[in-house]
Coordinates of C-alpha atoms and ligand atoms in Angstrom, one line a residue:
Chain A
X25 CA 24.5 23.5 25.9
X26 CA 22.0 23.3 28.7
X27 CA 18.5 24.4 27.5
X28 CA 16.1 26.2 29.8
X29 CA 13.0 28.1 29.1
X30 CA 10.9 30.0 31.6
X31 CA 7.8 28.5 33.0
X32 CA 5.5 30.9 31.2
X33 CA 7.0 29.7 27.9
X34 CA 6.7 26.1 28.9
X35 CA 3.1 26.7 29.9
X36 CA 2.4 28.1 26.5
X37 CA 4.1 25.1 24.9
X38 CA 1.9 22.8 27.0
X39 CA -1.2 24.7 25.9
X40 CA -0.2 24.4 22.2
X41 CA 0.0 20.6 22.5
X42 CA -3.2 20.2 24.4
X43 CA -5.1 22.7 22.2
X44 CA -4.0 20.9 19.1
X45 CA -5.1 17.6 20.4
X46 CA -8.5 19.1 21.5
X47 CA -9.0 20.7 18.1
X48 CA -8.3 17.5 16.0
X49 CA -10.4 15.3 18.4
X50 CA -13.4 17.6 18.4
X51 CA -13.8 17.5 14.6
X52 CA -13.2 21.2 14.3
X53 CA -11.0 20.7 11.3
X54 CA -10.9 24.4 10.3
X55 CA -8.9 25.1 13.4
X56 CA -6.2 22.7 12.5
X57 CA -4.3 25.0 9.9
X58 CA -4.3 27.8 12.5
X59 CA -1.7 26.0 14.6
X60 CA 0.8 26.4 11.8
X61 CA 2.6 29.5 10.5
X62 CA 2.0 30.3 6.8
X63 CA 5.0 28.3 5.5
X64 CA 4.5 25.7 8.2
X65 CA 4.7 22.0 7.2
X66 CA 2.9 18.9 8.4
X67 CA 4.3 15.5 7.8
X68 CA 3.0 12.1 8.8
X69 CA 5.6 9.5 8.2
X70 CA 6.0 5.7 8.7
X71 CA 8.9 5.0 11.0
X72 CA 10.5 2.6 8.6
X73 CA 10.9 5.4 6.0
X74 CA 12.2 7.8 8.6
X75 CA 14.8 5.3 9.8
X76 CA 16.0 4.3 6.4
X77 CA 16.3 7.9 5.3
X78 CA 13.5 7.5 2.7
X79 CA 11.6 10.7 2.1
X80 CA 8.1 9.3 1.5
X81 CA 5.4 10.3 3.9
X82 CA 1.8 9.2 4.3
X83 CA 0.9 12.9 4.1
X84 CA 3.4 15.7 3.3
X85 CA 1.6 19.0 3.5
X86 CA 4.1 21.6 2.6
X87 CA 2.3 24.9 3.6
X88 CA -0.6 26.1 5.6
X89 CA -2.4 26.4 2.3
X90 CA -1.9 22.7 1.6
X91 CA -3.1 21.9 5.1
X92 CA -6.2 23.8 4.3
X93 CA -6.6 21.7 1.2
X94 CA -6.5 18.7 3.4
X95 CA -9.2 20.1 5.6
X96 CA -11.4 20.6 2.5
X97 CA -10.6 17.0 1.6
X98 CA -11.6 15.7 5.0
X99 CA -14.8 17.7 5.1
X100 CA -16.0 17.6 1.5
X101 CA -14.2 15.2 -0.8
X102 CA -13.2 12.0 0.9
X103 CA -15.8 9.3 1.3
X104 CA -15.1 7.6 4.5
X105 CA -16.5 5.8 7.5
X106 CA -17.1 8.5 10.1
X107 CA -15.1 7.9 13.4
X108 CA -14.2 9.5 16.6
X109 CA -10.6 9.9 17.5
X110 CA -8.9 10.6 20.8
X111 CA -5.3 11.8 21.2
X112 CA -3.4 11.0 24.3
X113 CA -0.3 13.2 24.1
X114 CA 2.6 12.8 26.5
X115 CA 4.3 15.7 28.2
X116 CA 6.4 17.5 25.6
X117 CA 10.2 17.2 25.9
X118 CA 12.2 20.3 25.0
X119 CA 15.2 19.4 23.0
X120 CA 16.6 22.8 22.3
X121 CA 15.7 26.5 22.3
X122 CA 16.9 29.5 20.5
X123 CA 16.5 33.1 21.5
X124 CA 16.7 33.1 25.3
X125 CA 14.5 32.1 28.1
X126 CA 11.3 33.2 26.4
X127 CA 12.4 31.4 23.3
X128 CA 11.8 32.4 19.6
X129 CA 12.2 28.8 18.5
X130 CA 11.7 25.6 20.4
X131 CA 12.6 22.1 19.2
X132 CA 10.4 19.7 21.1
X133 CA 8.9 16.2 20.9
X134 CA 6.1 14.3 22.5
X135 CA 4.7 10.8 22.3
X136 CA 1.1 10.3 21.1
X137 CA -1.5 7.6 20.9
X138 CA -4.6 8.0 18.9
X139 CA -7.6 5.8 19.7
X140 CA -10.3 5.3 17.0
X141 CA -13.9 4.5 17.6
X142 CA -16.2 3.8 14.7
X143 CA -20.0 3.8 15.0
X144 CA -21.1 0.4 16.4
X145 CA -17.4 -0.4 17.1
X146 CA -15.0 -0.8 19.9
X147 CA -12.3 1.7 20.7
X148 CA -8.9 0.5 19.3
X149 CA -5.4 1.9 19.1
X150 CA -5.3 3.6 15.7
X151 CA -1.9 5.2 15.5
X152 CA 1.0 5.3 17.8
X153 CA 4.0 7.5 17.4
X154 CA 5.7 10.7 18.3
X155 CA 5.7 14.3 17.2
X156 CA 8.9 16.1 16.3
X157 CA 8.2 19.8 16.3
X158 CA 9.7 23.1 15.6
X159 CA 7.7 25.8 17.3
X160 CA 8.1 29.5 16.8
X161 CA 6.9 32.6 18.6
X162 CA 4.5 34.8 16.6
X163 CA 2.4 37.8 17.6
X164 CA -0.5 35.4 18.1
X165 CA 1.5 33.1 20.4
X166 CA 3.4 29.9 19.7
X167 CA 2.8 28.2 16.4
X168 CA 4.1 25.2 14.6
X169 CA 6.8 25.8 12.0
X170 CA 6.9 22.1 11.4
X171 CA 5.3 19.0 12.8
X172 CA 6.6 15.6 11.9
X173 CA 4.5 12.7 13.2
X174 CA 6.6 9.5 13.0
X175 CA 4.3 6.6 13.6
X176 CA 5.2 3.0 14.7
X177 CA 1.9 1.5 13.6
X178 CA 3.0 -0.9 10.9
X179 CA -0.3 -1.5 9.3
X180 CA -2.7 1.5 9.0
X181 CA -6.1 0.0 9.8
X182 CA -7.4 0.7 6.3
X183 CA -7.2 4.5 6.1
X184 CA -6.4 7.7 7.9
X185 CA -8.7 10.5 7.1
X186 CA -8.6 13.0 10.0
X187 CA -5.4 14.8 11.2
X188 CA -3.1 13.2 13.6
Chain B
X24 CA -40.1 -24.1 4.1
X25 CA -40.8 -20.4 3.8
X26 CA -40.2 -18.5 0.5
X27 CA -37.2 -16.9 2.0
X28 CA -34.0 -17.5 0.0
X29 CA -31.1 -19.2 1.8
X30 CA -28.4 -16.8 3.0
X31 CA -25.7 -19.5 3.5
X32 CA -26.1 -21.9 0.6
X33 CA -24.5 -25.3 0.8
X34 CA -22.5 -26.3 -2.3
X35 CA -23.6 -23.2 -4.3
X36 CA -23.1 -23.1 -8.0
X37 CA -22.1 -20.1 -10.1
X38 CA -25.3 -18.5 -11.4
X39 CA -25.5 -18.7 -15.2
X40 CA -22.8 -19.0 -17.9
X41 CA -21.0 -15.7 -18.0
X42 CA -19.1 -13.6 -15.4
X43 CA -21.2 -10.5 -15.2
X44 CA -22.9 -11.7 -11.9
X45 CA -20.4 -12.6 -9.2
X46 CA -21.8 -14.5 -6.3
X47 CA -21.0 -12.9 -2.9
X48 CA -19.7 -16.3 -1.8
X49 CA -16.7 -15.9 -4.1
X50 CA -15.4 -13.4 -1.6
X51 CA -16.5 -15.1 1.7
X52 CA -15.6 -18.8 1.5
X53 CA -12.4 -20.0 3.2
X54 CA -12.2 -23.1 1.1
X55 CA -12.2 -21.0 -2.1
X56 CA -9.7 -18.7 -0.6
X57 CA -7.3 -21.5 0.1
X58 CA -7.8 -22.8 -3.4
X59 CA -7.0 -19.3 -4.7
X60 CA -3.7 -19.3 -2.8
X61 CA -2.8 -22.7 -4.4
X62 CA -3.9 -21.9 -7.9
X63 CA -3.0 -18.2 -8.3
X64 CA -0.3 -17.4 -5.7
X65 CA 1.5 -20.7 -5.4
X66 CA 1.4 -22.1 -8.9
X67 CA 1.1 -21.1 -12.5
X68 CA 1.7 -17.4 -11.9
X69 CA 4.5 -15.0 -11.3
X70 CA 4.1 -13.0 -8.2
X71 CA 5.7 -9.6 -7.3
X72 CA 8.4 -9.6 -4.7
X73 CA 10.1 -6.3 -5.0
X74 CA 12.5 -4.0 -6.8
X75 CA 16.1 -4.6 -7.6
X76 CA 16.8 -1.1 -6.2
X77 CA 15.8 -2.4 -2.8
X78 CA 18.8 -4.7 -2.7
X79 CA 21.5 -3.0 -4.6
X80 CA 24.6 -4.7 -3.0
X81 CA 25.7 -8.3 -2.6
X82 CA 24.3 -9.7 0.7
X83 CA 21.4 -7.2 0.7
X84 CA 18.1 -8.9 1.5
X85 CA 14.5 -7.9 2.0
X86 CA 11.8 -10.1 3.5
X87 CA 8.4 -10.0 1.7
X88 CA 5.4 -12.2 1.0
X89 CA 3.8 -14.2 -1.8
X90 CA 0.2 -15.0 -0.9
X91 CA 0.6 -15.9 2.8
X92 CA 4.1 -17.4 2.5
X93 CA 7.0 -15.4 3.8
X94 CA 9.9 -15.2 1.4
X95 CA 13.3 -13.5 1.3
X96 CA 14.6 -11.6 -1.8
X97 CA 18.4 -11.6 -1.6
X98 CA 21.3 -10.5 -3.8
X99 CA 24.1 -13.1 -3.6
X100 CA 27.8 -12.5 -3.9
X101 CA 27.7 -12.9 -7.7
X102 CA 25.1 -10.2 -7.9
X103 CA 22.3 -12.6 -8.8
X104 CA 18.9 -12.3 -7.1
X105 CA 17.5 -15.3 -5.3
X106 CA 14.2 -15.7 -3.6
X107 CA 13.9 -18.4 -0.9
X108 CA 11.1 -19.3 1.4
X109 CA 11.5 -18.1 5.0
X110 CA 11.0 -21.5 6.5
X111 CA 13.8 -23.4 8.1
X112 CA 14.5 -26.8 6.6
X113 CA 14.9 -28.3 10.1
X114 CA 11.7 -27.8 12.1
X115 CA 10.0 -25.3 10.0
X116 CA 10.3 -22.0 11.7
X117 CA 10.2 -18.6 10.0
X118 CA 13.8 -17.8 10.8
X119 CA 14.3 -14.4 9.2
X120 CA 12.8 -11.7 11.5
X121 CA 14.5 -8.5 10.2
X122 CA 12.7 -6.9 7.3
X123 CA 15.8 -6.0 5.5
X124 CA 19.6 -5.9 5.9
X125 CA 22.9 -7.3 4.7
X126 CA 24.3 -10.7 5.4
X127 CA 26.9 -13.1 4.4
X128 CA 24.6 -16.1 5.0
X129 CA 21.3 -16.9 6.7
X130 CA 21.0 -18.8 9.9
X131 CA 18.1 -20.1 12.0
X132 CA 18.5 -19.2 15.7
X133 CA 16.7 -22.2 17.0
X134 CA 19.4 -24.9 16.3
X135 CA 21.6 -22.6 14.2
X136 CA 21.3 -24.3 10.9
X137 CA 23.1 -22.2 8.4
X138 CA 22.2 -21.4 4.8
X139 CA 24.0 -19.7 1.9
X140 CA 22.5 -16.7 0.2
X141 CA 21.3 -19.1 -2.5
X142 CA 19.4 -21.1 0.1
X143 CA 21.7 -24.1 0.3
X144 CA 22.2 -25.7 3.7
X145 CA 25.9 -25.2 4.7
X146 CA 26.1 -26.3 8.3
X147 CA 24.3 -28.3 10.9
X148 CA 25.6 -28.0 14.5
X149 CA 26.6 -31.4 16.0
X150 CA 26.0 -33.1 12.6
X151 CA 28.7 -35.7 13.4
X152 CA 27.7 -35.9 17.0
X153 CA 29.5 -34.7 20.2
X154 CA 32.5 -36.5 21.6
X155 CA 32.3 -37.2 25.3
X156 CA 34.2 -39.8 27.4
X157 CA 35.7 -41.3 24.3
X158 CA 32.5 -42.0 22.4
X159 CA 30.4 -40.0 20.0
X160 CA 27.0 -39.0 21.1
X161 CA 24.2 -38.3 18.7
X162 CA 24.7 -36.6 15.3
X163 CA 22.6 -36.8 12.2
X164 CA 22.3 -40.2 10.5
X165 CA 25.2 -40.9 8.1
X166 CA 22.9 -40.8 5.1
X167 CA 21.8 -37.2 5.9
X168 CA 22.9 -35.0 3.0
X169 CA 23.1 -31.2 3.3
X170 CA 22.2 -30.9 -0.4
X171 CA 18.8 -32.4 0.3
X172 CA 17.9 -29.9 3.0
X173 CA 18.1 -26.4 1.6
X174 CA 15.5 -23.7 1.8
X175 CA 12.7 -23.8 -0.7
X176 CA 14.0 -22.0 -3.7
X177 CA 11.7 -20.1 -6.0
X178 CA 12.1 -19.4 -9.7
X179 CA 13.0 -15.8 -10.2
X180 CA 12.5 -13.4 -13.1
X181 CA 13.6 -9.8 -13.3
X182 CA 12.6 -7.2 -15.8
X183 CA 13.3 -3.5 -15.9
X184 CA 14.3 -3.6 -12.2
X185 CA 11.2 -5.5 -11.0
X186 CA 11.6 -8.8 -9.3
X187 CA 9.0 -11.6 -9.7
X188 CA 9.1 -15.1 -8.3
X189 CA 7.2 -18.3 -8.4
X190 CA 7.1 -21.4 -6.3
X191 CA 6.2 -23.2 -9.6
X192 CA 9.3 -24.0 -11.5
X193 CA 7.3 -24.9 -14.6
X194 CA 5.7 -21.5 -14.8
X195 CA 5.9 -20.0 -18.3
X196 CA 8.5 -17.2 -18.9
X197 CA 7.5 -13.8 -17.3
X198 CA 7.2 -12.2 -20.8
X199 CA 4.7 -14.8 -21.9
X200 CA 2.9 -14.6 -18.6
X201 CA 2.4 -10.9 -19.1
X202 CA 1.6 -11.2 -22.8
X203 CA 2.7 -8.7 -25.5
X204 CA 0.1 -6.1 -24.7
X205 CA 0.6 -5.8 -21.0
X206 CA 4.3 -6.1 -21.4
X207 CA 4.3 -3.0 -23.5
X208 CA 2.7 -1.0 -20.6
X209 CA 5.0 -2.7 -18.1
X210 CA 8.1 -1.7 -20.2
X211 CA 6.7 1.9 -20.5
X212 CA 7.4 2.4 -16.8
X213 CA 10.3 0.0 -16.3
X214 CA 12.3 0.8 -19.4
X215 CA 15.7 0.0 -18.0
X216 CA 16.4 3.2 -16.1
X217 CA 17.6 2.6 -12.5
X218 CA 14.8 3.1 -10.0
X219 CA 15.1 5.2 -6.9
X220 CA 13.0 4.0 -4.0
X221 CA 11.2 6.9 -2.2
X222 CA 9.6 4.8 0.5
X223 CA 6.8 2.6 1.7
X224 CA 3.2 2.8 2.9
X225 CA 1.4 -0.1 4.4
X226 CA -2.3 -0.6 5.2
X227 CA -4.5 -3.6 6.2
X228 CA -7.7 -3.5 4.3
X229 CA -10.6 -5.7 5.7
X230 CA -11.8 -7.0 2.3
X231 CA -11.2 -9.9 0.0
X232 CA -8.0 -9.4 -2.0
X233 CA -9.8 -9.7 -5.4
X234 CA -11.6 -6.5 -4.6
X235 CA -8.3 -4.6 -5.0
X236 CA -7.7 -6.2 -8.4
X237 CA -11.3 -5.2 -9.3
X238 CA -10.9 -1.7 -8.1
X239 CA -8.1 -1.1 -10.6
X240 CA -10.0 -2.9 -13.3
X241 CA -12.9 -0.6 -12.8
X242 CA -12.7 2.6 -14.8
X243 CA -16.4 3.3 -14.0
X244 CA -15.7 4.5 -10.5
X245 CA -12.8 7.0 -10.5
X246 CA -14.7 9.9 -12.0
X247 CA -17.6 9.2 -9.6
X248 CA -16.0 8.2 -6.3
X249 CA -13.0 10.5 -6.4
X250 CA -13.6 14.3 -6.3
X251 CA -10.1 15.0 -7.3
X252 CA -10.4 12.9 -10.4
X253 CA -13.8 14.2 -11.5
X254 CA -13.2 17.9 -10.7
X255 CA -9.7 18.2 -12.1
X256 CA -10.2 15.9 -15.0
X257 CA -7.5 13.5 -14.0
X258 CA -9.7 10.5 -14.6
X259 CA -13.3 10.6 -15.8
X260 CA -15.7 9.4 -18.4
X261 CA -14.9 12.1 -20.9
X262 CA -11.2 11.4 -20.9
X263 CA -9.6 9.8 -24.0
X264 CA -8.9 6.3 -22.8
X265 CA -8.3 2.7 -23.6
X266 CA -8.8 -0.6 -21.8
X267 CA -6.5 -3.5 -22.6
X268 CA -6.2 -7.1 -21.5
X269 CA -3.9 -10.1 -22.0
X270 CA -5.3 -13.0 -23.9
X271 CA -6.5 -14.7 -20.7
X272 CA -8.2 -11.6 -19.4
X273 CA -6.3 -11.8 -16.1
X274 CA -4.1 -8.8 -16.5
X275 CA -5.3 -5.4 -17.6
X276 CA -4.2 -1.8 -18.3
X277 CA -6.4 1.2 -18.0
X278 CA -4.9 4.0 -20.0
X279 CA -6.2 7.6 -19.7
X280 CA -5.3 11.0 -20.9
X281 CA -6.2 13.9 -18.7
X282 CA -9.0 16.1 -20.0
X283 CA -9.7 19.7 -19.2
X284 CA -11.8 18.9 -16.1
X285 CA -14.5 21.5 -15.2
X286 CA -18.1 21.3 -16.0
X287 CA -19.2 18.9 -18.8
X288 CA -22.8 18.2 -17.9
X289 CA -22.7 14.8 -19.7
X290 CA -20.4 13.4 -17.1
X291 CA -20.7 15.5 -14.0
X292 CA -24.3 16.6 -13.6
X293 CA -25.7 14.9 -10.6
X294 CA -22.3 13.6 -9.6
X295 CA -22.1 14.1 -5.8
X296 CA -18.3 14.2 -5.8
X297 CA -18.0 16.9 -8.5
X298 CA -17.1 20.3 -7.0
X299 CA -17.5 23.0 -9.6
X300 CA -16.0 25.7 -7.5
X301 CA -13.1 23.7 -6.0
X302 CA -9.6 25.1 -6.3
X303 CA -6.5 23.9 -4.6
X304 CA -5.0 26.5 -2.2
X305 CA -1.5 25.2 -2.8
X306 CA -1.0 24.6 -6.6
X307 CA 1.9 22.2 -6.0
X308 CA -0.6 19.4 -5.3
X309 CA -1.5 19.6 -9.0
X310 CA 1.8 20.7 -10.5
X311 CA 1.8 18.1 -13.2
X312 CA 4.8 18.1 -15.6
X313 CA 4.5 15.7 -18.5
X314 CA 7.5 13.3 -18.9
X315 CA 8.7 12.0 -22.2
X316 CA 8.4 8.4 -21.3
X317 CA 4.6 8.7 -20.9
X318 CA 4.2 8.8 -24.7
X319 CA 0.9 10.6 -24.3
X320 CA -1.3 9.0 -21.6
X321 CA -1.2 10.9 -18.3
X322 CA -2.2 7.7 -16.3
X323 CA -1.8 4.0 -16.9
X324 CA -2.9 1.6 -14.2
X325 CA -1.8 -1.9 -14.8
X326 CA -3.1 -4.9 -12.9
X327 CA -0.8 -7.9 -12.9
X328 CA -2.8 -10.9 -11.6
X329 CA -2.8 -11.8 -8.8
X330 CA -0.3 -9.9 -6.9
X331 CA 0.5 -6.4 -8.0
X332 CA -0.7 -3.1 -9.4
X333 CA 1.6 -0.8 -11.2
X334 CA 0.6 2.8 -10.8
X335 CA 1.5 5.8 -13.0
X336 CA -0.8 8.6 -12.1
X337 CA 0.7 11.8 -13.6
X338 CA 4.1 12.2 -11.8
X339 CA 3.4 9.6 -9.1
X340 CA 4.7 6.1 -9.7
X341 CA 4.4 3.1 -7.4
X342 CA 4.0 -0.6 -7.1
X343 CA 1.1 -1.8 -4.9
X344 CA 1.6 -5.3 -3.6
X345 CA -1.4 -7.4 -2.6
X346 CA -0.7 -9.7 0.4
X347 CA -3.8 -11.6 1.3
X348 CA -4.4 -12.9 4.8
X349 CA -7.6 -14.7 5.0
X350 CA -10.7 -14.5 2.8
X351 CA -11.7 -11.1 4.3
X352 CA -8.4 -9.2 4.6
X353 CA -5.2 -8.2 2.8
X354 CA -2.2 -6.1 3.4
X355 CA -1.6 -3.5 0.7
X356 CA 2.0 -2.3 0.5
X357 CA 2.9 0.6 -1.6
X358 CA 6.5 1.2 -2.8
X359 CA 6.8 4.7 -4.3
X360 CA 9.8 5.3 -6.5
X361 CA 11.3 7.7 -9.0
X362 CA 14.1 7.3 -11.5
X363 CA 17.8 7.9 -11.2
X364 CA 17.8 10.8 -13.6
X365 CA 15.1 12.7 -11.7
X366 CA 16.0 16.2 -10.8
X367 CA 15.5 17.2 -7.1
X368 CA 12.5 19.2 -8.3
X369 CA 11.0 16.1 -9.9
X370 CA 11.6 14.1 -6.7
X371 CA 9.7 16.8 -4.7
X372 CA 6.9 16.8 -7.2
X373 CA 6.5 13.0 -7.0
X374 CA 6.5 13.2 -3.2
X375 CA 3.9 16.0 -3.1
X376 CA 1.6 14.2 -5.6
X377 CA 1.9 11.1 -3.5
X378 CA -0.5 12.9 -1.2
X379 CA -3.2 11.8 -3.6
X380 CA -2.4 8.1 -3.1
X381 CA -1.8 5.6 -0.3
X382 CA -3.8 4.9 2.9
X383 CA -4.4 8.6 3.6
X384 CA -4.5 9.8 0.0
X385 CA -7.0 12.3 -1.3
X386 CA -8.0 9.7 -3.8
X387 CA -6.9 6.3 -2.6
X388 CA -8.3 6.4 0.9
X389 CA -11.7 6.2 -0.6
X390 CA -10.8 2.9 -2.4
X391 CA -9.9 1.2 0.9
X392 CA -13.1 2.4 2.4
X393 CA -15.4 1.1 -0.3
X394 CA -13.6 -2.2 -0.4
X395 CA -14.3 -2.6 3.4
X396 CA -17.9 -1.8 2.8
X397 CA -18.2 -4.2 -0.1
X398 CA -16.9 -7.0 2.0
X399 CA -19.4 -6.2 4.7
X400 CA -22.2 -6.4 2.2
X401 CA -20.9 -9.8 0.9
X402 CA -20.6 -11.3 4.4
X403 CA -24.2 -10.5 5.4
X404 CA -25.7 -12.4 2.5
X405 CA -23.3 -14.7 0.6
X406 CA -26.1 -16.1 -1.5
X407 CA -26.6 -12.8 -3.3
X408 CA -24.5 -11.6 -6.3
X409 CA -23.1 -8.4 -7.8
X410 CA -24.2 -6.9 -11.1
X411 CA -21.2 -6.2 -13.3
X412 CA -23.0 -5.2 -16.5
X413 CA -21.9 -1.7 -17.3
X414 CA -21.2 -1.8 -21.0
X415 CA -23.0 -5.1 -21.5
X416 CA -22.0 -8.7 -20.9
X417 CA -19.0 -9.2 -23.2
X418 CA -15.3 -9.2 -22.5
X419 CA -13.3 -7.0 -24.9
X420 CA -10.7 -4.3 -25.1
X421 CA -12.4 -0.9 -25.1
X422 CA -11.8 2.7 -26.3
X423 CA -13.8 4.2 -23.5
X424 CA -14.2 3.7 -19.7
X425 CA -18.0 3.4 -19.3
X426 CA -17.7 -0.3 -18.9
X427 CA -16.9 -3.1 -16.4
X428 CA -15.5 -5.4 -19.0
X429 CA -12.2 -5.9 -17.3
X430 CA -13.8 -7.2 -14.2
X431 CA -15.9 -9.6 -16.3
X432 CA -12.6 -10.7 -17.9
X433 CA -11.0 -11.4 -14.6
X434 CA -13.9 -13.5 -13.4
X435 CA -14.0 -15.5 -16.6
X436 CA -10.3 -16.4 -15.9
X437 CA -11.1 -17.0 -12.2
X438 CA -13.9 -19.4 -13.1
X439 CA -11.7 -21.3 -15.6
X440 CA -8.8 -21.8 -13.1
X441 CA -11.0 -22.4 -10.1
X442 CA -13.3 -24.8 -11.9
X443 CA -16.3 -22.9 -10.6
Ligands
FES5 S1 14.2 -25.0 13.4 FE1 15.7 -24.0 12.4 S2 17.5 -24.9 13.1 FE2 16.0 -26.0 14.1
FE2_6 FE1 -10.3 4.4 -7.0

C-alpha cells in the first residue's frame, strides 16, 4: 500500500516535531504534556530491551496525567545538576497513514540526537536514538498518541532528568 | 611553611581508630583502587554475574563483568552454568564481542583458537604444522598440551536463580559468605520461583564505586533527598525499620515498612523535599499491592559486598550490578525482573513502578547525582574526611534508621582487608 499525505498535513507533522523539540529544549516543561492526547503514552527505552522484546523502559509514562507527574518531578522533586539540552531531530519519515490524504492517524519516525551542556562544561552527545510515533488528528491539531524513543546510547551519562 | 594544611598528602594514614571519619583519599587514590580490585573483586569474595533466567537454554551465554575483568556466563550442554574469563589463552585478546547469544563453542577470531562452553581449549589451527613440498612447516612444540591452555575458569555458585562467581577457588561457600542473616533476606526474594527478566538499564556514574554501596547502606538520606519517599511515606525516619549486617559488617539489609506518609512534624518539618500538597495525577504510579512473600516489610534493600544490590521497593524488584572502571567512575547495570507466576497485571505494575528507579527514576536519579557531587568534593581536597557519625560511633544492628552505622561497618571491614 503506497502511503501519501497532502503537503498541508506533512507541514503540520513537521511543525509537531519541531515544536516538540523547541518546547523540551527551552525548559518549558509544562508544554510537554500538551503534545499528547489524554491517553497518550511516552516511553523512553534502551535499544537492547526493544530488540530483545523486553518490556522495561527507562521511563514508561502511560497517560498524559503521568506525563504531568513527570513534569512535576522535573520541576519540583528531583535534585539534579541543571543542564541545557538541544535536540537535533531528523526529517520525519511517514511509515503509514490511515484516513485519507489529510490523515486521521500517522505512523512516523525520526532520528534524534540530544546534546547536553552543563554549567562550566563542554557540550556532549547525551542521547542518540529515534522516535517511533503514532500521531492523531484532534480538533487542536496533530497530537501524539504514543511516542516511543528508542535510544542507542549504551551508558546514560549518570542520569536523564528532562524529557527527550 | 604556611599554616595551610596539605591538600595532596604523601603516604596519608587513616585518621584515628574507628571508621566514622572516612578520608577523602579513600575515594581518590588509584593505588588503593587497584588494591580494592585485587582484594574485593578478584579474591576472597563472590561477585554477582547475572541471573539463570538470562541463559535458560544450553549454549546460551551472556557477557558481563567482575570488577574490570570481562567474563562470560554460559550454560553448557549439560545445563550447568560456567563462568570463564573473556581473554584468549593465546595472545590475550577479549574475544567475545557479542553481549549475549547462543553457541556450541567459543572461538577467538584472531588465530581461531577454539574453546568448549566449559572453557577448555579444543583446537589450535596448524597445531601440527602445515605440510608443504614434503616437509612440515611450523606447528606448536610437541610438548604443547591443549589441557594447559584453557580459558581462566571461575568458581561458580547459584542460589535461587542468581549466579555468583569468583576468580578465587578457595573462596568460602556462598552461603557462608553471605552469612545467615543476609541469606535470609536474599532467600526472601529468590525463594526458588523462576525469575522473568523484564529488561536492563545502564548508567555510568562518575563517582567511586564504594559510594553506591554507601548509598544503599545509608537509611538517613532517603526520607530527606527523595520527595517521593518522604511525601508518600515509602521510606522515612518514622517508618518501622531494621538494619541488619553480616558478622563482618560488609553486607547489609535495610528493612522498612511503609508508614502513612503525610505530615508528621517530627520528620518532615523543615525538610525541603517534603511536599505536603503533592498528589500523583496518575495513581498507577503508586498502585502498590502487597505480595505474600514480602512477609511484612514493604522494602528491603540488600547490599552484597562488593558487587551487587538487591532491590525490593514495593512491587519493583531488581539487581543493581556495580562495575567499577577507575577510582572515579563505575557502570551501574540494573536488571529488573518479576516472577513466573506474575499475572499480566502484576507485570504492568512492576513496569510502571520502575519509573521510580533507574537512571531517570523519580527517586534513583537523585542518587546518581549526589554520588557525582560527592566525588567532586573528594577530588578537590583528598586530605579532608567525611563525618559518618549519625547515631554515634558504634557498629551495630538497629531498630531505626536515624543512623549511619552500616557505613561505619563497611569501612571497618574495608580497613581490615585493605590494611589501612
Ligand atoms: S589471540 Fe586468540 S587465537 Fe590468537
Ligand atoms: Fe537514595
